[in-house]
Short mmCIF file of C-alpha atoms in Angstrom, two decimals:
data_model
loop_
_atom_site.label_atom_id
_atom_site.label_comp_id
_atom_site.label_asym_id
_atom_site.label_seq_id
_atom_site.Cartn_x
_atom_site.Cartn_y
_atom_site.Cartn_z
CA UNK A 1 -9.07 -0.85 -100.67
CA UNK A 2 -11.45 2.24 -99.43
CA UNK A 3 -14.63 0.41 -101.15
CA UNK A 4 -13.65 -2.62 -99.38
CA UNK A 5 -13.39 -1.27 -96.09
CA UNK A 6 -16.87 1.12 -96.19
CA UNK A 7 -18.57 -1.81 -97.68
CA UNK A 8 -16.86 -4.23 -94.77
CA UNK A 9 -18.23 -1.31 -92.33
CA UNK A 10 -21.69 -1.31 -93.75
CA UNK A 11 -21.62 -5.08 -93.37
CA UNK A 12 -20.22 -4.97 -89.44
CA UNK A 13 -22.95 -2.05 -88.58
CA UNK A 14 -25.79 -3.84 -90.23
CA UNK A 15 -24.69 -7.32 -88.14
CA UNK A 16 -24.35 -5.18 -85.11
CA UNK A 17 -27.66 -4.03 -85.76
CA UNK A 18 -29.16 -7.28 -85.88
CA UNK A 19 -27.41 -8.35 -82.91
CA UNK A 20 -28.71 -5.50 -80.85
CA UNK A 21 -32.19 -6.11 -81.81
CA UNK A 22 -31.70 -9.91 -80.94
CA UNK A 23 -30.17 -8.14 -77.48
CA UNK A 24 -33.09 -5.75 -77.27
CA UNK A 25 -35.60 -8.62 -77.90
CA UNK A 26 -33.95 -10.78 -75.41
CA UNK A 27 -33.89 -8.39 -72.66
CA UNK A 28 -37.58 -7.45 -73.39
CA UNK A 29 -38.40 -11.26 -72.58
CA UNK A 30 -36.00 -11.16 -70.02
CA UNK A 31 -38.05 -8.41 -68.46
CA UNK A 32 -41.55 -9.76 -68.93
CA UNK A 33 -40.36 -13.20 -67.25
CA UNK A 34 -39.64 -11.11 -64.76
CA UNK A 35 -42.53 -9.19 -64.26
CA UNK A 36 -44.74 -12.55 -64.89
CA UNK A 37 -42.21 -14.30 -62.02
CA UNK A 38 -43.25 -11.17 -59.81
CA UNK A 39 -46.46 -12.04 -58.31
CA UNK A 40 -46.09 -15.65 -57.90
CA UNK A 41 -42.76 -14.44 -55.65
CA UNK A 42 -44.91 -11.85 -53.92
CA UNK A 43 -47.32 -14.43 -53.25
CA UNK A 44 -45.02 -17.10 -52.04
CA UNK A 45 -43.26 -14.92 -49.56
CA UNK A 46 -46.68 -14.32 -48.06
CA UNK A 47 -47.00 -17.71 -47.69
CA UNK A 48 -44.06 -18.97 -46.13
CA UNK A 49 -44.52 -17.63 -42.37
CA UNK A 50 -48.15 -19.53 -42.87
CA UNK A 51 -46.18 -22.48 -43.59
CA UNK A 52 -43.75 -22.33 -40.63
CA UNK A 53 -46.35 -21.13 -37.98
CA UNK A 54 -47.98 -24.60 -38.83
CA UNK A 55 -45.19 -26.50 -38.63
CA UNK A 56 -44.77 -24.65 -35.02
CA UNK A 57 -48.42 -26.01 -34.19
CA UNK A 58 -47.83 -29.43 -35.09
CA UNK A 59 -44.47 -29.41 -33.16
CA UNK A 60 -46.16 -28.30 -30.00
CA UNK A 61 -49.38 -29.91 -30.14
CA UNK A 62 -47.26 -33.09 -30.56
CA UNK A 63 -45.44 -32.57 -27.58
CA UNK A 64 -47.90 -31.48 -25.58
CA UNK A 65 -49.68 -35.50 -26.80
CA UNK A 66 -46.57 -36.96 -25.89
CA UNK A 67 -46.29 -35.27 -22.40
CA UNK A 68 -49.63 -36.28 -21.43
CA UNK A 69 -48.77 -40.11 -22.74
CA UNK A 70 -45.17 -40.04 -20.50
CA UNK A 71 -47.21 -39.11 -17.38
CA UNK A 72 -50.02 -41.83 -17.58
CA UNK A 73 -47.16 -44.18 -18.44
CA UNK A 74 -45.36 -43.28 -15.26
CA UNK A 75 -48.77 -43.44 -13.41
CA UNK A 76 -48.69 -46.89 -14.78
CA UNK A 77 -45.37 -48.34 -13.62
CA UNK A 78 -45.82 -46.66 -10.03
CA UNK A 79 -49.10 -48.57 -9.54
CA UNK A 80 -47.38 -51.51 -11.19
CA UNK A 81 -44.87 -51.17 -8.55
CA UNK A 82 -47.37 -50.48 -5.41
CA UNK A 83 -48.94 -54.47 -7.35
CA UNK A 84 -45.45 -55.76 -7.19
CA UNK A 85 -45.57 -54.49 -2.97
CA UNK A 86 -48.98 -55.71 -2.07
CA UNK A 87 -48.21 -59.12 -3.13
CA UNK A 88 -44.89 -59.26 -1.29
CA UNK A 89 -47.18 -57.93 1.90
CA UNK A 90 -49.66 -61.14 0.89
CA UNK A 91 -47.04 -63.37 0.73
CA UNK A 92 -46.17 -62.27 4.68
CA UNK A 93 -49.61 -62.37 5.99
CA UNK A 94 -50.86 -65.77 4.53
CA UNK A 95 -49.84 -68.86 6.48
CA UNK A 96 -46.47 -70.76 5.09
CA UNK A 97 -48.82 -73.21 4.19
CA UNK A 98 -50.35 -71.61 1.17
CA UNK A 99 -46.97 -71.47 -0.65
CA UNK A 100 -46.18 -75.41 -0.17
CA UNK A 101 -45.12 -77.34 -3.17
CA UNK A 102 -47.20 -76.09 -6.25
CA UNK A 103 -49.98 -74.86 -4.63
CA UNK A 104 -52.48 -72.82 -6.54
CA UNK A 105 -52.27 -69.89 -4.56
CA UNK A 106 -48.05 -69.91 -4.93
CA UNK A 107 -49.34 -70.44 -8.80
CA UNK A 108 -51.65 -67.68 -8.85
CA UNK A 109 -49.25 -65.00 -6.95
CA UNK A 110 -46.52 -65.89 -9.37
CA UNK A 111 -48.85 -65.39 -12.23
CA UNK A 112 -49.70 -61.67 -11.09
CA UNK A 113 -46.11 -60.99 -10.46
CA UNK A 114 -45.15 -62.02 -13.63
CA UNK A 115 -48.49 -60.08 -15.31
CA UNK A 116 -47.10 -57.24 -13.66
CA UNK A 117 -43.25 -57.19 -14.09
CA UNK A 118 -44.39 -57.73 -17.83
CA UNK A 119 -46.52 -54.54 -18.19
CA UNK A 120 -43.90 -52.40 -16.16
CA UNK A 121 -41.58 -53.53 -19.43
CA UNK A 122 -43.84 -52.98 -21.75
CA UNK A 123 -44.98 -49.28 -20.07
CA UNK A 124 -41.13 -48.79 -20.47
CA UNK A 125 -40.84 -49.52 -24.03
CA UNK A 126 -43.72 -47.35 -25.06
CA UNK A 127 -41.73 -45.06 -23.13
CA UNK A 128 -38.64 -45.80 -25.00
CA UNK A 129 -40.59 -45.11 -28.50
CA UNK A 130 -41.89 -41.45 -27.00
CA UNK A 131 -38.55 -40.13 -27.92
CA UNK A 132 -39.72 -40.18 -31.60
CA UNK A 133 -41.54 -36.43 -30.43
CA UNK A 134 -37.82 -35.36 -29.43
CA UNK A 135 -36.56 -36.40 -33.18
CA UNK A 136 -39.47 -35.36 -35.02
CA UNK A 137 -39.08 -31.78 -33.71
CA UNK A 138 -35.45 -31.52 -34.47
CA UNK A 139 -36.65 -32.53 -37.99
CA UNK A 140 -39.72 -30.03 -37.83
CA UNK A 141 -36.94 -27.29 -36.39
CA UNK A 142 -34.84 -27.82 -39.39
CA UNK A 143 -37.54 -27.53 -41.90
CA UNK A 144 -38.57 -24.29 -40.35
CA UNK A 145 -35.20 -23.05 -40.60
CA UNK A 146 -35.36 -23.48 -44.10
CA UNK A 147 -38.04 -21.86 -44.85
CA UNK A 148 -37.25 -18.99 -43.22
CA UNK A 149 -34.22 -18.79 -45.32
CA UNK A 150 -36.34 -19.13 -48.07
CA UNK A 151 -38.55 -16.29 -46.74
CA UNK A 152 -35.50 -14.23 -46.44
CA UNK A 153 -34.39 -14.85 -50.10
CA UNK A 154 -37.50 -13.82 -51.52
CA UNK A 155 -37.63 -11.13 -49.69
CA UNK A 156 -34.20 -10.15 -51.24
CA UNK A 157 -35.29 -10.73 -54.99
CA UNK A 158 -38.38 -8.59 -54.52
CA UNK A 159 -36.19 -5.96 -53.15
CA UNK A 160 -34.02 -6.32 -56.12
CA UNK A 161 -37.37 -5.51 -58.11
CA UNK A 162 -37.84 -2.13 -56.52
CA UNK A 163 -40.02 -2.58 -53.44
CA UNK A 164 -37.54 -1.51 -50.80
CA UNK A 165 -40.43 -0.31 -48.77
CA UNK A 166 -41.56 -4.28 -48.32
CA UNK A 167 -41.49 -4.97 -44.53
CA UNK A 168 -38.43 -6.97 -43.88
CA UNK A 169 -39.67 -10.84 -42.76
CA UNK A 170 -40.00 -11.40 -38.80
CA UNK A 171 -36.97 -12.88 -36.74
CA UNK A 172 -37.93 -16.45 -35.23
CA UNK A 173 -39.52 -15.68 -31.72
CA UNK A 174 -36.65 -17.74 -30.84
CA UNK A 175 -33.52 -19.50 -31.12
CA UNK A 176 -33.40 -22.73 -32.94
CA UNK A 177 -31.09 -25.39 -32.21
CA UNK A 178 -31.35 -29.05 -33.69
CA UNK A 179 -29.48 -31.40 -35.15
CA UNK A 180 -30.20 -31.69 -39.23
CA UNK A 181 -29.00 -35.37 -39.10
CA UNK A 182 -31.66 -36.14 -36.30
CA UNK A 183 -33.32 -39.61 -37.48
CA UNK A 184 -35.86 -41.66 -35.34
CA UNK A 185 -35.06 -45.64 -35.15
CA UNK A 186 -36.94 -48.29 -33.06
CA UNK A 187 -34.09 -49.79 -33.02
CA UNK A 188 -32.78 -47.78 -30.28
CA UNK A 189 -28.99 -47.64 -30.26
CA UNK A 190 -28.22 -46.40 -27.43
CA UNK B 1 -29.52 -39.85 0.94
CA UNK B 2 -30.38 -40.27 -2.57
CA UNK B 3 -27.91 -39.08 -5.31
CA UNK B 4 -28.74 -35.80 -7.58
CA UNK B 5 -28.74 -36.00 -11.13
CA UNK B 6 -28.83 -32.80 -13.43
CA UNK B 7 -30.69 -33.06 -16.74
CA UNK B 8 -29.73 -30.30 -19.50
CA UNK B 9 -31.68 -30.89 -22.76
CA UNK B 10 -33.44 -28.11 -24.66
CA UNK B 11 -36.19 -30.60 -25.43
CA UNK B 12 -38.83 -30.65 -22.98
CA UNK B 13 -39.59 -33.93 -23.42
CA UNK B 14 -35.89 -35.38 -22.85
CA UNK B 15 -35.93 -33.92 -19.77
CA UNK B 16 -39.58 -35.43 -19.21
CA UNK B 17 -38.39 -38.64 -20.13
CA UNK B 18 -34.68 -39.32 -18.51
CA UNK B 19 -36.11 -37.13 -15.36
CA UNK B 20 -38.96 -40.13 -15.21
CA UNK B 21 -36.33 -43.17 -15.92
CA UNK B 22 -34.05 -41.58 -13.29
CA UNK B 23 -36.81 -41.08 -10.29
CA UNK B 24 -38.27 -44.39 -11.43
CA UNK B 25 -34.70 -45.50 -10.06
CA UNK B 26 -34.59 -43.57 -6.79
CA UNK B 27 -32.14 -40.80 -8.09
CA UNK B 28 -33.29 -36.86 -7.34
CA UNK B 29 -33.21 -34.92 -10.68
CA UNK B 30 -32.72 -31.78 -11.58
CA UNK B 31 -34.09 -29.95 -15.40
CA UNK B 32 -32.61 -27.53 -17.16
CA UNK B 33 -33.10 -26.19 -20.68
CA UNK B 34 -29.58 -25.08 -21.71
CA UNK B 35 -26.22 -24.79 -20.46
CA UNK B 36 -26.27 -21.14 -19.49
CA UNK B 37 -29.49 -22.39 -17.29
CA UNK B 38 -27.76 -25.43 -16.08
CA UNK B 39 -25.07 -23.21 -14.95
CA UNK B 40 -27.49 -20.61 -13.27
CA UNK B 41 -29.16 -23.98 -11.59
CA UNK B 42 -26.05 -25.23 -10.25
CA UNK B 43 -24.66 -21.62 -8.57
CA UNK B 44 -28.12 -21.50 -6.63
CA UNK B 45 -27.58 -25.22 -5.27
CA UNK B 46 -27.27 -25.70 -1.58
CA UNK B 47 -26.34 -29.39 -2.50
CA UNK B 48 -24.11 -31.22 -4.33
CA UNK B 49 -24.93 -32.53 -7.61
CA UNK B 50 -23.77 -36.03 -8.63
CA UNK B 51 -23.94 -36.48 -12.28
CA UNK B 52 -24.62 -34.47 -15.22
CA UNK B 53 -26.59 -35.64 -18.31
CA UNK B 54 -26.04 -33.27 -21.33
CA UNK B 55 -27.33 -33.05 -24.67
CA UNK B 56 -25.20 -31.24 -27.12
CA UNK B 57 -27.01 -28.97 -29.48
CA UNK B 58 -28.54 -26.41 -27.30
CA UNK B 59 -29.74 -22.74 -27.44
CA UNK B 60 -27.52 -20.01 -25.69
CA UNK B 61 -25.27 -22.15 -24.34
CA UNK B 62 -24.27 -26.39 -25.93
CA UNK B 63 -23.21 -29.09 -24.51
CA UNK B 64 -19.24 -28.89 -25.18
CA UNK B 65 -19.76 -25.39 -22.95
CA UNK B 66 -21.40 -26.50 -20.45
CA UNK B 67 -18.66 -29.59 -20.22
CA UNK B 68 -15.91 -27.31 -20.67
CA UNK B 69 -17.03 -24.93 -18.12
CA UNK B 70 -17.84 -27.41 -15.47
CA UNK B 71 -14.22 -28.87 -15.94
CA UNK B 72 -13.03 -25.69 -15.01
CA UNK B 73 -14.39 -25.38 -11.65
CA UNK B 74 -12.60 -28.05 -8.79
CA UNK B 75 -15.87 -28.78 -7.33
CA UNK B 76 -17.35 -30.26 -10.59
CA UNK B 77 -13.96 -31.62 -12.15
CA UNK B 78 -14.76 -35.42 -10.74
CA UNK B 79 -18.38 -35.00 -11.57
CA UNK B 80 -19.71 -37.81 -14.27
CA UNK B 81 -21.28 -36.49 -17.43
CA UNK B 82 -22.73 -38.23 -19.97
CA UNK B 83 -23.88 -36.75 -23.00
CA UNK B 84 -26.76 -37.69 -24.72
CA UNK B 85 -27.13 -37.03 -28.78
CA UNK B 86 -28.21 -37.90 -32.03
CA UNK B 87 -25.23 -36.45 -33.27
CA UNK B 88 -23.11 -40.06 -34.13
CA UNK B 89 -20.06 -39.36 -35.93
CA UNK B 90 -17.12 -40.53 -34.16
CA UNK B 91 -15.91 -36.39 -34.52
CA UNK B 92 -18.92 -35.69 -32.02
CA UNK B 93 -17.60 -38.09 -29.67
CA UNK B 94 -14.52 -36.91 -29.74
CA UNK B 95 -14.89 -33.44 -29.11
CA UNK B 96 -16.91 -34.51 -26.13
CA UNK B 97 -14.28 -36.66 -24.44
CA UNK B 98 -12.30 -33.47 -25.39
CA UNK B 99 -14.20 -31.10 -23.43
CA UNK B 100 -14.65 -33.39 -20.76
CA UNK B 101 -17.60 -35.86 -20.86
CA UNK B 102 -17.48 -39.15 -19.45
CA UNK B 103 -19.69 -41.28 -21.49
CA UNK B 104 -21.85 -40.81 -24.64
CA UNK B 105 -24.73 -42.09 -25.78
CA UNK B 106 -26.77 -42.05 -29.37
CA UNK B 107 -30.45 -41.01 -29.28
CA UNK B 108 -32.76 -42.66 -29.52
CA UNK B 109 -31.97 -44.94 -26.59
CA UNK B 110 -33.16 -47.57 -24.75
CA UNK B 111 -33.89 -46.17 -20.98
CA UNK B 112 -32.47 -49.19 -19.51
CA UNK B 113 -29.25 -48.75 -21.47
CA UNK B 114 -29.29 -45.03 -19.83
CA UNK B 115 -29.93 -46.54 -16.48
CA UNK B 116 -27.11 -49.09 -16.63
CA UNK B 117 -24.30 -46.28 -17.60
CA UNK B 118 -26.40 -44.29 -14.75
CA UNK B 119 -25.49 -46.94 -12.11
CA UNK B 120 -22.05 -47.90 -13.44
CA UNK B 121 -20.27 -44.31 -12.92
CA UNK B 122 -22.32 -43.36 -9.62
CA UNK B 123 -21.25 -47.06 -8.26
#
């Protein structure tokens, strides 16, 4: 019975050897992923406030195209408007007789009002499609948001390595606030 | 005397845009970027305002605040307010009428669609 449990003993120590070594090896590859992970981490976090400073450029340089568009388009519709007055002011001045029946100049003042009543729609429709820059940088807001969690998460693994000296990542200059569902139709729904 | 219309959307270009669509239409507008500045705007009125156009998610202050705050005070608890989101579940519309909103409507929109609801509530 003794035999059989010392050589049962030797048998559990040697497979408890083996197992640690399969541990030991495990945790030594576990460790040098780690260390090979490092770096690319490192150099990722460095990246990501790159990333969402750019995003922040496009956001702004967009708007700042899509304010200049909105004020020629209202420039637009107010002269479009002062068209739409003058020829009302024509139609006083010139005799009665002008306008009889389907007289050319009747023909031709119709034409211009019509010209012009049909660019002050279209100038509104562009108009209409400018809100795309409103969507867009709800959608560019959202992205930024994520990678600044991302940022943050990095940061937290590398501090998990050891560096606790590595400067924490910068707060957003300032508050976000968009809606993650944000989606840009022409089909305006109103 | 033309009617006053305050505009409270953290995007720039909303305001750009529904401010243009609203003068385009005679009204006087007012911008502001948040609710805690719409509510700074208003307290240093001489005038009345007339309507207020929302949007919901805003910095510092949102949308239902700004509703719910407005309700509380007599002078704005007739006042029209339509809030203007792309937030389109039916729960967003509901907490709105909750707090107190009028009307709502989806972005993107069509300005005349605005201008329509615009005209309807200020008669």
């Amino acid at each position: 019975m003794n035999s059989q449990t010392e050589s049962s003993g030797v048998g559990t120590n040697h497979d408890l050897h083996v197992q640690l070594k399969e541990l030991a090896n495990s945790l030594s590859e576990i460790v040098s992923s780690i260390r090979a992970a490092h770096e690319p981490i490192v150099e990722s976090r460095s990246k990501v406030p790159e990333a969402t400073q750019q995003l922040e450029r496009i956001a702004q340089q967009t708007q700042d195209a899509t304010h200049r568009v909105l004020d020629m388009v209202e420039s637009i519709t107010k002269r479009e408007g002062e068209i739409e007055s003058l020829l009302k002011q024509l139609q006083r001045v010139l005799p009665a007789t002008y306008f009889r029946n389907n007289s050319r100049v009747k023909r031709v003042i119709g034409e211009i009002a019509k010209k012009t009543s049909d660019n002050q729609n279209d100038a509104y429709a562009i108009m209409d499609a400018l809100q795309f820059q409103d969507i867009t940088s709800q959608q560019i807001e959202h992205a930024m948001t994520v990678l600044e969690q991302v940022e943050h998460r990095l940061h937290e693994v590398l501090v998990s390595f050891g560096e606790e000296d590595l400067k924490a990542p910068d707060e957003p200059s300032r508050k976000r606030s968009y809606d993650p569902n944000a989606r840009y139709s022409s089909d305006h729904r109103g | 005397m033309s009617q006053t219309v305050l505009v409270v959307d953290d995007s720039p270009t909303l305001v750009k845009f529904v401010s243009f669509s609203l003068r385009a239409s005679g009204y006087n507008v007012l911008g502001a970027c948040d609710g805690m500045d719409a509510l700074e705007k208003l307290a240093n009125l001489e005038s009345d305002i007339d309507m207020v156009i929302t949007d919901l998610n805003m910095p510092n202050m949102d949308g239902y605040e700004l509703i719910a705050t407005l309700r509380e005070n007599d002078k704005f608890a007739a006042t029209p307010i339509i809030i203007l989101s792309s937030e389109e579940d039916e729960e967003d519309k509901r907490k709105g009428e909750e707090a107190g909103a009028t009307s709502y409507l989806v972005k993107p929109f069509k300005s005349s669609v605005l201008m329509s609801e615009v005209s309807r509530l200020l008669g």
